[in-house]
PDB file of C-alpha atoms in Angstrom:
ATOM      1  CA  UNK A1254      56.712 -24.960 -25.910  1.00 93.00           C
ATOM      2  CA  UNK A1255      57.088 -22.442 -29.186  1.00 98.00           C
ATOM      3  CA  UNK A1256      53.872 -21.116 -30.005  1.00 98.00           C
ATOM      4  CA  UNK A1257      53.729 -19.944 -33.373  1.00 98.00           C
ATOM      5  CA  UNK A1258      50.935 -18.283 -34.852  1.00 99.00           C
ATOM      6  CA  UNK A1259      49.956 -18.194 -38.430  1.00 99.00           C
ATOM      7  CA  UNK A1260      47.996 -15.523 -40.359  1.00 99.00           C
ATOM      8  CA  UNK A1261      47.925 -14.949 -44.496  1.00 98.00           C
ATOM      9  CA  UNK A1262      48.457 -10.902 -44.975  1.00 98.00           C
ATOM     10  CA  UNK A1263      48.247 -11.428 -48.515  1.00 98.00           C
ATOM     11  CA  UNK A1264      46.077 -14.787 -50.161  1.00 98.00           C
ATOM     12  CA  UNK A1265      44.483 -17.658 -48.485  1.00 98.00           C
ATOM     13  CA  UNK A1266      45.613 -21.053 -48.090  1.00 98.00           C
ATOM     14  CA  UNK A1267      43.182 -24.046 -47.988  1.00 98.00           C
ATOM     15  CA  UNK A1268      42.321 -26.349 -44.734  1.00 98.00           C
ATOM     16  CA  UNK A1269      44.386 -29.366 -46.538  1.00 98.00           C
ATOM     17  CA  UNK A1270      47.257 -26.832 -46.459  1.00 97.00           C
ATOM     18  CA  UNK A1271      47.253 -26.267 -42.838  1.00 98.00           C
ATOM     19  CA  UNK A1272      46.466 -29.857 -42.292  1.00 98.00           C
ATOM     20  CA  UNK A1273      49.367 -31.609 -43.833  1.00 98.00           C
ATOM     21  CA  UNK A1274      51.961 -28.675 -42.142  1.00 98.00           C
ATOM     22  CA  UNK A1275      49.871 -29.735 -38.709  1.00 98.00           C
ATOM     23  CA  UNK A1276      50.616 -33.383 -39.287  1.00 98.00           C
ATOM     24  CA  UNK A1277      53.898 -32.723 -40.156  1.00 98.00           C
ATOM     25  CA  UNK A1278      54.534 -30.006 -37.243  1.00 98.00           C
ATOM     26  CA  UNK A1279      53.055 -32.731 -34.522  1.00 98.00           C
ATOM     27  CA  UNK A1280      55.222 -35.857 -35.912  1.00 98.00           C
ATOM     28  CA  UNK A1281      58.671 -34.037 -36.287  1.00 98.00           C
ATOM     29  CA  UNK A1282      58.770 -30.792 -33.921  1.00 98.00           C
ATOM     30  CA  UNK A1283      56.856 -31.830 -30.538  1.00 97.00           C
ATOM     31  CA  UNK A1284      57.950 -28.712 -28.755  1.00 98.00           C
ATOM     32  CA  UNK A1285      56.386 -26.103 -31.533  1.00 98.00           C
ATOM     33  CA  UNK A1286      52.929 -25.185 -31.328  1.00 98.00           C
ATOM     34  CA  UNK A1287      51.108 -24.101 -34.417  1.00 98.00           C
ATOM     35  CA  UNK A1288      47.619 -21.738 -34.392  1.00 98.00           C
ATOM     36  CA  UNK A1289      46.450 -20.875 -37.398  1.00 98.00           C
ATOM     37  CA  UNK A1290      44.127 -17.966 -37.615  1.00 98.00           C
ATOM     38  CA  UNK A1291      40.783 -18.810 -39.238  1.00 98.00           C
ATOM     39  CA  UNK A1292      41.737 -15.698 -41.256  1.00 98.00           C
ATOM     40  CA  UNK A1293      43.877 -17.437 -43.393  1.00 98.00           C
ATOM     41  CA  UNK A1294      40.936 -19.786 -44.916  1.00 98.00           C
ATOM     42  CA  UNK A1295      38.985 -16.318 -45.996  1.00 98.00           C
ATOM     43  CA  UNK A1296      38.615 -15.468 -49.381  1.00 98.00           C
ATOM     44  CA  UNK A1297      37.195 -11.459 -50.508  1.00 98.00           C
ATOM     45  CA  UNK A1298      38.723 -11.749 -54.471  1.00 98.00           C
ATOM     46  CA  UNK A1299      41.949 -11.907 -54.295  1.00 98.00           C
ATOM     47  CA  UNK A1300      42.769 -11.916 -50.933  1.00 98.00           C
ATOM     48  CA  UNK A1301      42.286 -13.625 -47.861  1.00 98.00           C
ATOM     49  CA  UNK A1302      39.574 -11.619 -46.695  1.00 98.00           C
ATOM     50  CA  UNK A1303      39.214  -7.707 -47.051  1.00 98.00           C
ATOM     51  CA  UNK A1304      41.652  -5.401 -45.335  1.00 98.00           C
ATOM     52  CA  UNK A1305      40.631  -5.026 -42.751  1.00 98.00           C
ATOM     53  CA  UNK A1306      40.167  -8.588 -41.804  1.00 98.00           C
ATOM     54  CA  UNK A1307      43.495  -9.600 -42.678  1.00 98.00           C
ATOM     55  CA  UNK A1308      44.841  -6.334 -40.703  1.00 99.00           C
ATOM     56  CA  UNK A1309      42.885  -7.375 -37.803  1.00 98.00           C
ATOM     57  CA  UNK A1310      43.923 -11.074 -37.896  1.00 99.00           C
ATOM     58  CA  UNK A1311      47.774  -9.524 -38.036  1.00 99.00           C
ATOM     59  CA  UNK A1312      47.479  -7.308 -35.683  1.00 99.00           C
ATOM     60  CA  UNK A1313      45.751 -10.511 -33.337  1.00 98.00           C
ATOM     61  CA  UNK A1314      48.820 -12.602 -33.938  1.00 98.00           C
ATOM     62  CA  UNK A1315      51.599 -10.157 -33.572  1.00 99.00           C
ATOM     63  CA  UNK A1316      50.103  -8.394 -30.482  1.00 98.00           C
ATOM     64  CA  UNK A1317      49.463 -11.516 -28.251  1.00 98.00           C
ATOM     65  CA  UNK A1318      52.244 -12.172 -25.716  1.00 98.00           C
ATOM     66  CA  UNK A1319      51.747 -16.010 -26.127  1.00 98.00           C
ATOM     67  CA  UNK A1320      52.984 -16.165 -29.073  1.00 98.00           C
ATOM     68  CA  UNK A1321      56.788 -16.332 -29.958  1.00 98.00           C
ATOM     69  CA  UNK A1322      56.727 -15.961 -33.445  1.00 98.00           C
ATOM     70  CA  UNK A1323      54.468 -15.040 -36.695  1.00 99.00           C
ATOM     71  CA  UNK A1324      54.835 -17.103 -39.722  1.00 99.00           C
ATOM     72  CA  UNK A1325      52.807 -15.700 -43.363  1.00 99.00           C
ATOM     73  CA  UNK A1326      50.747 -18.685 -44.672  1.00 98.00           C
ATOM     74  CA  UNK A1327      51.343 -17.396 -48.259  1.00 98.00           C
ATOM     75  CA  UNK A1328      52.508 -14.725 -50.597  1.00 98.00           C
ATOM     76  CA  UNK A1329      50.919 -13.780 -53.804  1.00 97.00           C
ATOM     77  CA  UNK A1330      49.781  -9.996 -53.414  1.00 98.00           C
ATOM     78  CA  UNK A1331      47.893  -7.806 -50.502  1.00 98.00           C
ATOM     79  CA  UNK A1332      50.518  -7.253 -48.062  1.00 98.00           C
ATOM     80  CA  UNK A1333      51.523  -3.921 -48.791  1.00 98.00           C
ATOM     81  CA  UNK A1334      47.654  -2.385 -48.463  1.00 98.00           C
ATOM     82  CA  UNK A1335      47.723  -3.241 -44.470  1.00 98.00           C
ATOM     83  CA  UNK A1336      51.519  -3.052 -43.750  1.00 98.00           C
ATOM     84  CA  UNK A1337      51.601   0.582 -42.602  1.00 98.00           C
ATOM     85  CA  UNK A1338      48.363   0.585 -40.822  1.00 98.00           C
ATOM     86  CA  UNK A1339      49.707  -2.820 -38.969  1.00 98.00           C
ATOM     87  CA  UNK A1340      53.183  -1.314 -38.103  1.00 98.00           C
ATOM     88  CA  UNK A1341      51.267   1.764 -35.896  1.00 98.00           C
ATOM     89  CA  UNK A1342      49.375  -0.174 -34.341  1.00 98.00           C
ATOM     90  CA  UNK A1343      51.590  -2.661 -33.059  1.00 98.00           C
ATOM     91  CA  UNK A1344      52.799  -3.429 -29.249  1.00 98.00           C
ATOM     92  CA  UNK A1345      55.502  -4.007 -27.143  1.00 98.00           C
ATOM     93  CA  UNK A1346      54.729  -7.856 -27.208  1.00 98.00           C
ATOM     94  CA  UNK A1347      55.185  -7.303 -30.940  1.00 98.00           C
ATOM     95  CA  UNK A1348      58.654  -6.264 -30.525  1.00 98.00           C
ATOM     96  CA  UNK A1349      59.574  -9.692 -28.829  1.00 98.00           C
ATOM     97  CA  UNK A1350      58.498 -11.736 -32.168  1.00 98.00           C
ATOM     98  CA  UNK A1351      60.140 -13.469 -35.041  1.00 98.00           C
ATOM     99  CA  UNK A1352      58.476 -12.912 -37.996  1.00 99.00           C
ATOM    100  CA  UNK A1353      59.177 -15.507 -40.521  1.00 99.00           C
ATOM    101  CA  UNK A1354      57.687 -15.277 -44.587  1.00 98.00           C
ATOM    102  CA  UNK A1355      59.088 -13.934 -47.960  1.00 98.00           C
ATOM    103  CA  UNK A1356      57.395 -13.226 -51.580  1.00 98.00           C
ATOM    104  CA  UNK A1357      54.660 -10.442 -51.103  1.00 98.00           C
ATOM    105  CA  UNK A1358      55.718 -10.653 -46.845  1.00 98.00           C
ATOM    106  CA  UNK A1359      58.794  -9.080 -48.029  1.00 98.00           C
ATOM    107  CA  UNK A1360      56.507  -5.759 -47.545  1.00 98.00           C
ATOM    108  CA  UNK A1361      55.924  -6.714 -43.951  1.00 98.00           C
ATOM    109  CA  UNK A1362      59.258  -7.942 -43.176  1.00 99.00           C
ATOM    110  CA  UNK A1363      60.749  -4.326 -44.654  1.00 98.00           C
ATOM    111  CA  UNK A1364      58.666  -2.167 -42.858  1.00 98.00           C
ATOM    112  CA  UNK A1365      59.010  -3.875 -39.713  1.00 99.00           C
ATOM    113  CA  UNK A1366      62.968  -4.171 -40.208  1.00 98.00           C
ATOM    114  CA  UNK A1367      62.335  -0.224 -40.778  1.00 98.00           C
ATOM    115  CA  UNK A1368      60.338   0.388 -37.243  1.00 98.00           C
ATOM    116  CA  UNK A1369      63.149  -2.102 -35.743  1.00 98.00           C
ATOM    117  CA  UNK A1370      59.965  -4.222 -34.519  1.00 98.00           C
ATOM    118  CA  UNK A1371      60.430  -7.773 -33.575  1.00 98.00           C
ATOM    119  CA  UNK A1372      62.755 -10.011 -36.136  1.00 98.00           C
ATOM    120  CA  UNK A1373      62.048 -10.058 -39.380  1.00 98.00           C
ATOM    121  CA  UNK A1374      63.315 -13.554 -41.394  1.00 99.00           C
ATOM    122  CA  UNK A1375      63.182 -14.180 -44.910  1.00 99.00           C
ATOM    123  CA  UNK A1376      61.751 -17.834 -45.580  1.00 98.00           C
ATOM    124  CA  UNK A1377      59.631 -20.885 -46.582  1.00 98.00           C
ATOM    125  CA  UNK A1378      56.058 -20.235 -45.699  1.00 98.00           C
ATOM    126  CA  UNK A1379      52.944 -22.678 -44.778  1.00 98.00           C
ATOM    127  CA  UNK A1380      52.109 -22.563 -48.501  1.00 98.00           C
ATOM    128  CA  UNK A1381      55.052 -23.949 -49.351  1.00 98.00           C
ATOM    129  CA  UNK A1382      54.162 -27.250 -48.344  1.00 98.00           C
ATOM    130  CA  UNK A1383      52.123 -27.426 -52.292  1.00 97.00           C
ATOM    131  CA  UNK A1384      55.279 -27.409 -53.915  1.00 97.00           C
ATOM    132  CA  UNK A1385      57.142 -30.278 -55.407  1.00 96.00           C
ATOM    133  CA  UNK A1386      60.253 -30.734 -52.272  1.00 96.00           C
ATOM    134  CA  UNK A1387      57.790 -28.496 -49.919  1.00 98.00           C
ATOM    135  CA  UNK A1388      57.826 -30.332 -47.023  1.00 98.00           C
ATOM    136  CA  UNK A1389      61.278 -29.826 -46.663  1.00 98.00           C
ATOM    137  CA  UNK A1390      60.982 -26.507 -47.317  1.00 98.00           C
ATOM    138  CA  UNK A1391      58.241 -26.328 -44.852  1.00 98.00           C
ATOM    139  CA  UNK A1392      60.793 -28.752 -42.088  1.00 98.00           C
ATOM    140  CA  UNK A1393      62.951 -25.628 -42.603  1.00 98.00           C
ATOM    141  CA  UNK A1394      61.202 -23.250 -41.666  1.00 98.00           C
ATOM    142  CA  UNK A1395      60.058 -25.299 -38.265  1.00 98.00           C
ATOM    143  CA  UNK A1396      63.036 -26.347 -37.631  1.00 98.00           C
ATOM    144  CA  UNK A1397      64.624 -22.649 -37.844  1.00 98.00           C
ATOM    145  CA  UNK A1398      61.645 -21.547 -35.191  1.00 98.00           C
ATOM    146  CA  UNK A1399      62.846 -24.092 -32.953  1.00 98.00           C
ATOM    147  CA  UNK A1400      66.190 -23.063 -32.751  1.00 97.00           C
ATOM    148  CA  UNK A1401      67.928 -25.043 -35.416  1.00 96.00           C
ATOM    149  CA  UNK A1402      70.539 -23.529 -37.858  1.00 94.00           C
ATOM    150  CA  UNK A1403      70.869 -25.409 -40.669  1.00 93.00           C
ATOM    151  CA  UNK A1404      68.268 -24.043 -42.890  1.00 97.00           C
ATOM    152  CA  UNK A1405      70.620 -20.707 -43.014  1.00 98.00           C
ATOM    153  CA  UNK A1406      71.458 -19.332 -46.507  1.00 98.00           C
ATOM    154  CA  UNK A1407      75.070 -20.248 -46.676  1.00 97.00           C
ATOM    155  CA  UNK A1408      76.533 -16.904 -47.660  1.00 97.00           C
ATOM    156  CA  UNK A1409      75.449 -15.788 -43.910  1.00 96.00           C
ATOM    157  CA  UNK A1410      78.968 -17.084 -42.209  1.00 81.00           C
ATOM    158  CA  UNK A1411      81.116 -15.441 -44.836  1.00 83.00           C
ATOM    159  CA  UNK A1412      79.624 -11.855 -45.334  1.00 76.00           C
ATOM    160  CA  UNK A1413      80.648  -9.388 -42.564  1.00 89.00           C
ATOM    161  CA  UNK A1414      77.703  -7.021 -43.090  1.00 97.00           C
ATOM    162  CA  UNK A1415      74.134  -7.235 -41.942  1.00 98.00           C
ATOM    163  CA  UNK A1416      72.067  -8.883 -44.531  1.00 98.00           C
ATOM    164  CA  UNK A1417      68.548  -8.840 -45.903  1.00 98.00           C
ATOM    165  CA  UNK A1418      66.926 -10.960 -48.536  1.00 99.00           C
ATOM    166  CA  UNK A1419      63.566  -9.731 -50.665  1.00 99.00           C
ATOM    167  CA  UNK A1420      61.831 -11.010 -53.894  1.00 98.00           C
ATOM    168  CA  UNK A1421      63.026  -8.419 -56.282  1.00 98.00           C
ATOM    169  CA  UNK A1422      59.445  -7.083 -57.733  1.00 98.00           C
ATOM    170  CA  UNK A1423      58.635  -6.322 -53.794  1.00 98.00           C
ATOM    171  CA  UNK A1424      62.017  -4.565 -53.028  1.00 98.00           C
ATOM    172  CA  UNK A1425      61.445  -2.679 -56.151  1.00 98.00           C
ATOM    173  CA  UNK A1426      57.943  -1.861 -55.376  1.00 98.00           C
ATOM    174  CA  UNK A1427      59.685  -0.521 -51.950  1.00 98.00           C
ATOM    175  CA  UNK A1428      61.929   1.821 -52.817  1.00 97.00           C
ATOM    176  CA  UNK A1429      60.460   5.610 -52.666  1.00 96.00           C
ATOM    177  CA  UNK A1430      57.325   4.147 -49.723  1.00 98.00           C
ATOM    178  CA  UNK A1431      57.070   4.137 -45.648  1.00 98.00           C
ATOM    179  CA  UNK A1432      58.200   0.489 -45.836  1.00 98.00           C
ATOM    180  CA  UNK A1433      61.669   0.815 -47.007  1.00 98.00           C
ATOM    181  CA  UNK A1434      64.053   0.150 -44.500  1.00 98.00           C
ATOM    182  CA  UNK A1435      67.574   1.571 -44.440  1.00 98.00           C
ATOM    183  CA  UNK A1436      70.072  -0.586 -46.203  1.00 98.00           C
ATOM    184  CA  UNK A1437      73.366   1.070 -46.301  1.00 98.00           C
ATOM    185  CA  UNK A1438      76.409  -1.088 -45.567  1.00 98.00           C
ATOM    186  CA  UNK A1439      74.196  -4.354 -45.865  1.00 98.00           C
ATOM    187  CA  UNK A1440      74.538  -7.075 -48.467  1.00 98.00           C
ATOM    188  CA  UNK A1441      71.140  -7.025 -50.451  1.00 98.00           C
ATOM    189  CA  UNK A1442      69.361 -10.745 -51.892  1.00 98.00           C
ATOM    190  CA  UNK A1443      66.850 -11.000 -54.354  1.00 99.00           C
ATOM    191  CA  UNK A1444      65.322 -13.330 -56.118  1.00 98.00           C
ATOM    192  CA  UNK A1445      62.416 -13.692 -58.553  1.00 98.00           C
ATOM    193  CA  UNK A1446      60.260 -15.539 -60.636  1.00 98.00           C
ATOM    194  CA  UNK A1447      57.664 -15.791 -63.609  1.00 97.00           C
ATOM    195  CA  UNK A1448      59.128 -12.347 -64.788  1.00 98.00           C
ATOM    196  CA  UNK A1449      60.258 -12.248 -68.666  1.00 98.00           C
ATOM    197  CA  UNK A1450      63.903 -10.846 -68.704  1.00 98.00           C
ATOM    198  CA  UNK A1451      63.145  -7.225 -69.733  1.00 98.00           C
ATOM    199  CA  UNK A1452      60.884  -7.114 -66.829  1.00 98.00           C
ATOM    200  CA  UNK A1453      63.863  -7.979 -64.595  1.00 98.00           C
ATOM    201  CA  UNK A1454      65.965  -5.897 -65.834  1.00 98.00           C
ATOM    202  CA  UNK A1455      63.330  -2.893 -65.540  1.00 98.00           C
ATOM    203  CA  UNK A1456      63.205  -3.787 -62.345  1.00 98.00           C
ATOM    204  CA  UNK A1457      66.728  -3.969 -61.452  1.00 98.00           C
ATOM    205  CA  UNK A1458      66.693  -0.532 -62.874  1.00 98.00           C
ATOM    206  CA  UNK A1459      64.538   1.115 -60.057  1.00 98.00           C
ATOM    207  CA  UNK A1460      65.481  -1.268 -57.330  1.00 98.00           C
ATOM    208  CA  UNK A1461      69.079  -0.264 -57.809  1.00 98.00           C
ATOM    209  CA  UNK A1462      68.423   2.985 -57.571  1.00 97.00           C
ATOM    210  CA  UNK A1463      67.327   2.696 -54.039  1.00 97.00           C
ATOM    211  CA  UNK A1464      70.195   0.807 -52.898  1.00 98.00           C
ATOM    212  CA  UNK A1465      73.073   3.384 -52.603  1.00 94.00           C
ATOM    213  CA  UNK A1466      75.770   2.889 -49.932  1.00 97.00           C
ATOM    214  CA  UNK A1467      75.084  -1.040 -49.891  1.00 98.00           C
ATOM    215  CA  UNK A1468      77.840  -3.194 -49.436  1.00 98.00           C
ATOM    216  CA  UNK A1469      76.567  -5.521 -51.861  1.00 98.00           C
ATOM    217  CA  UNK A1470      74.005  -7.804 -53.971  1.00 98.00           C
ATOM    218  CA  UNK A1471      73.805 -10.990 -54.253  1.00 98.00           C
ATOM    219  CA  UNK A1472      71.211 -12.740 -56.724  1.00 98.00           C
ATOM    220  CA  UNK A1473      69.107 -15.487 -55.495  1.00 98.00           C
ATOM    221  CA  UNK A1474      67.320 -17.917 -58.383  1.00 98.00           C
ATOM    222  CA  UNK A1475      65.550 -16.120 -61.251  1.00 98.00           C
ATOM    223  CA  UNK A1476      63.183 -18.548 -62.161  1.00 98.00           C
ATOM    224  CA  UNK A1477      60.342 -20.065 -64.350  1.00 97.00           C
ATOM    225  CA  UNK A1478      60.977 -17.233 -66.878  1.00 97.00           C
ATOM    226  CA  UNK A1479      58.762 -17.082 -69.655  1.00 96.00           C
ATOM    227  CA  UNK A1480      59.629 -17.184 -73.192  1.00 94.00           C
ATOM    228  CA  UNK A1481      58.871 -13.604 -74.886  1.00 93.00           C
ATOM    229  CA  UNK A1482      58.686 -12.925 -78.980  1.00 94.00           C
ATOM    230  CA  UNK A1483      62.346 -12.469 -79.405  1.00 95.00           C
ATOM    231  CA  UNK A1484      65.133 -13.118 -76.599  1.00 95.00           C
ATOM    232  CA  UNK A1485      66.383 -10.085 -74.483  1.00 97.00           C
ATOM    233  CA  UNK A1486      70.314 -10.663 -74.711  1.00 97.00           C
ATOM    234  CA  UNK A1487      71.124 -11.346 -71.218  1.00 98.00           C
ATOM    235  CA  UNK A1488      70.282 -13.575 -69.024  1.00 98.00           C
ATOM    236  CA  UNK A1489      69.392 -12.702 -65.118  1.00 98.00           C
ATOM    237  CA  UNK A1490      72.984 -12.562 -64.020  1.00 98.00           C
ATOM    238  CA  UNK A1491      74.220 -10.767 -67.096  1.00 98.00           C
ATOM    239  CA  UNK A1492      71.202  -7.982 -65.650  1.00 98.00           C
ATOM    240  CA  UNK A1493      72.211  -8.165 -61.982  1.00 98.00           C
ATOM    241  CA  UNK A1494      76.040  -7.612 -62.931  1.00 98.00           C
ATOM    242  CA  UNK A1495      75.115  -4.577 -65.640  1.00 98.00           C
ATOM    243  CA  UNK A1496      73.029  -2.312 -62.786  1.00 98.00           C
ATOM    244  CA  UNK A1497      75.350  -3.177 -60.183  1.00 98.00           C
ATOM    245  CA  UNK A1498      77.904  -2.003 -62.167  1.00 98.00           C
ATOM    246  CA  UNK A1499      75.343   1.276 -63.338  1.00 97.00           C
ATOM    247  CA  UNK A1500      75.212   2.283 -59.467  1.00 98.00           C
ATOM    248  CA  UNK A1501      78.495   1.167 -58.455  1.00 98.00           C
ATOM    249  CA  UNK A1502      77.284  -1.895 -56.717  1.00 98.00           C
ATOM    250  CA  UNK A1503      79.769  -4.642 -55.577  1.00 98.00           C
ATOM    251  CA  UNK A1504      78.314  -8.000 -57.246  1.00 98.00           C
ATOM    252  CA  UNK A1505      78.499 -10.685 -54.603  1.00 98.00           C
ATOM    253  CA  UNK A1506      77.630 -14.064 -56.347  1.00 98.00           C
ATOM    254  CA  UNK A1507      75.017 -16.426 -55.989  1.00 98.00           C
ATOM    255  CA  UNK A1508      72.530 -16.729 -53.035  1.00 98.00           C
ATOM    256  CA  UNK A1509      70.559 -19.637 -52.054  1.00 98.00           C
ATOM    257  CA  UNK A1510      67.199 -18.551 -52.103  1.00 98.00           C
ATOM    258  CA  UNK A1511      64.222 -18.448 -54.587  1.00 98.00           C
ATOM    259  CA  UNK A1512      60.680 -19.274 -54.985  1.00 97.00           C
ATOM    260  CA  UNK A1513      61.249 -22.889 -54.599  1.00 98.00           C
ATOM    261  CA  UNK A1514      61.172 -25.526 -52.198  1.00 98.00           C
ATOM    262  CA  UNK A1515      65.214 -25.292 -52.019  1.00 98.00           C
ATOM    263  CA  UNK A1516      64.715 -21.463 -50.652  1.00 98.00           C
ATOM    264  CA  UNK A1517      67.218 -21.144 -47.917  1.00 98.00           C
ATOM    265  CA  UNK A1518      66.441 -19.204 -44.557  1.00 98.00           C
ATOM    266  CA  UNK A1519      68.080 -15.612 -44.577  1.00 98.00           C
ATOM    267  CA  UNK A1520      67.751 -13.328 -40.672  1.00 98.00           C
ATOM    268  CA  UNK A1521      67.361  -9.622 -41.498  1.00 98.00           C
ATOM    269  CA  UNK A1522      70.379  -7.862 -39.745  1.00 97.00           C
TER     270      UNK A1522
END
């Protein structure tokens, strides 16, 4: 049995959340076991419960040698206040876990790729489930933490380099902090969403300036972009392509992930 245990570093989901992924956990993946910290019900504001609840709850989950991996209920924002405090504190039993999320995670799965703690996977999330498609999304996930394969982004069997995959507000929100992990020689992902275009390209502008020496970029799905009062002049691969080329980038293509139910499963490394 696969115990996998379940805390929200950054927003709370809701009991009919963890419900439905329960139901769906117990009728299609008998040998996965799913606890789900009361944490991740909490609500302080914005988050799911202050600090240093939702550091404790972390710390509770990635700490406990019966559990073989951690999977983040839910993005939004919150991550990044506890994600350096978490990292010190950490075990050896830490260093043994998968640690599967994306979105706001991205913070979490960056620093710990950084401290070369445990195995940091960018992918669907318990919150997913909400979505229109998210129970597949959410089957993906399972089905990666029991050993399956076919979730994987599809890039992964052609690209020779290590590979990491971030929302592209949190990897450019990265850059310059304790969190950012070494990338040189790896092929970079990103992805975004509800950004308007000059916002993407602003942040393509610092984000790009942190990744010197990568081996590449490839751009994930840019999506639900809003309208603004006159149109930018690119669209998101037109901005990927111009600050690659700004930095001397190689522009990889397309990569199967996004904030969507379709968002493909992507192993840091």
């Amino acid at each position: 049995m696969t115990r996998i245990a379940v805390c929200a570093p950054s927003t709370p989901i809701t009991p009919e959340d963890a419900e439905a992924v329960r139901a769906l956990a117990a009728a299609e993946f008998p040998g996965l076991e799913l606890v789900i910290h009361d944490q991740c019900f909490a609500v302080d504001g914005h988050f799911a419960g202050s600090d240093d609840r939702r550091l404790e709850a972390l710390l509770e989950c990635a700490n406990e040698p019966a559990f073989d991996a951690v999977w983040f209920a839910r993005g939004g924002y919150g991550a990044c206040r506890i994600a350096e405090s978490a990292l010190a504190r950490m075990n050896r039993a830490a260093g043994q876990k998968t640690y599967l999320g994306y979105s706001d995670a991205g913070y979490l799965l960056g620093g710990l790729y950084r401290e070369r703690i445990g195995r940091p996977v960018h992918g669907p999330m318990l919150a997913d489930v909400r979505r229109s498609g998210g129970a597949d999304a959410v089957r993906r996930a399972l089905g990666f933490l029991a050993g399956e394969r076919e979730g994987l982004e599809p890039s992964l069997g052609n690209d020779r380099h290590p590979v990491v995959a971030f929302n592209l507000m949190t990897l450019a929100m990265l850059g310059g902090t304790r969190l950012m992990p070494g990338l040189a020689n790896h092929v970079v992902m990103v992805e975004e969403v509800s950004e308007y275009l000059y916002a993407v390209d602003r942040l393509f502008f610092n984000a790009t300036a942190h990744l010197g020496g990568i081996a590449g970029l490839r751009l994930g799905r840019v999506s639900d972009v809003p309208d603004n009062d006159r149109p930018f002049g690119a669209d998101a691969l037109e901005i990927a392509q111009y600050w690659c080329r700004r930095h001397a980038i190689p522009f990889l293509g397309a990569a199967d992930i996004g904030h969507d139910a379709a968002n493909k499963i992507v192993p840091f490394g």
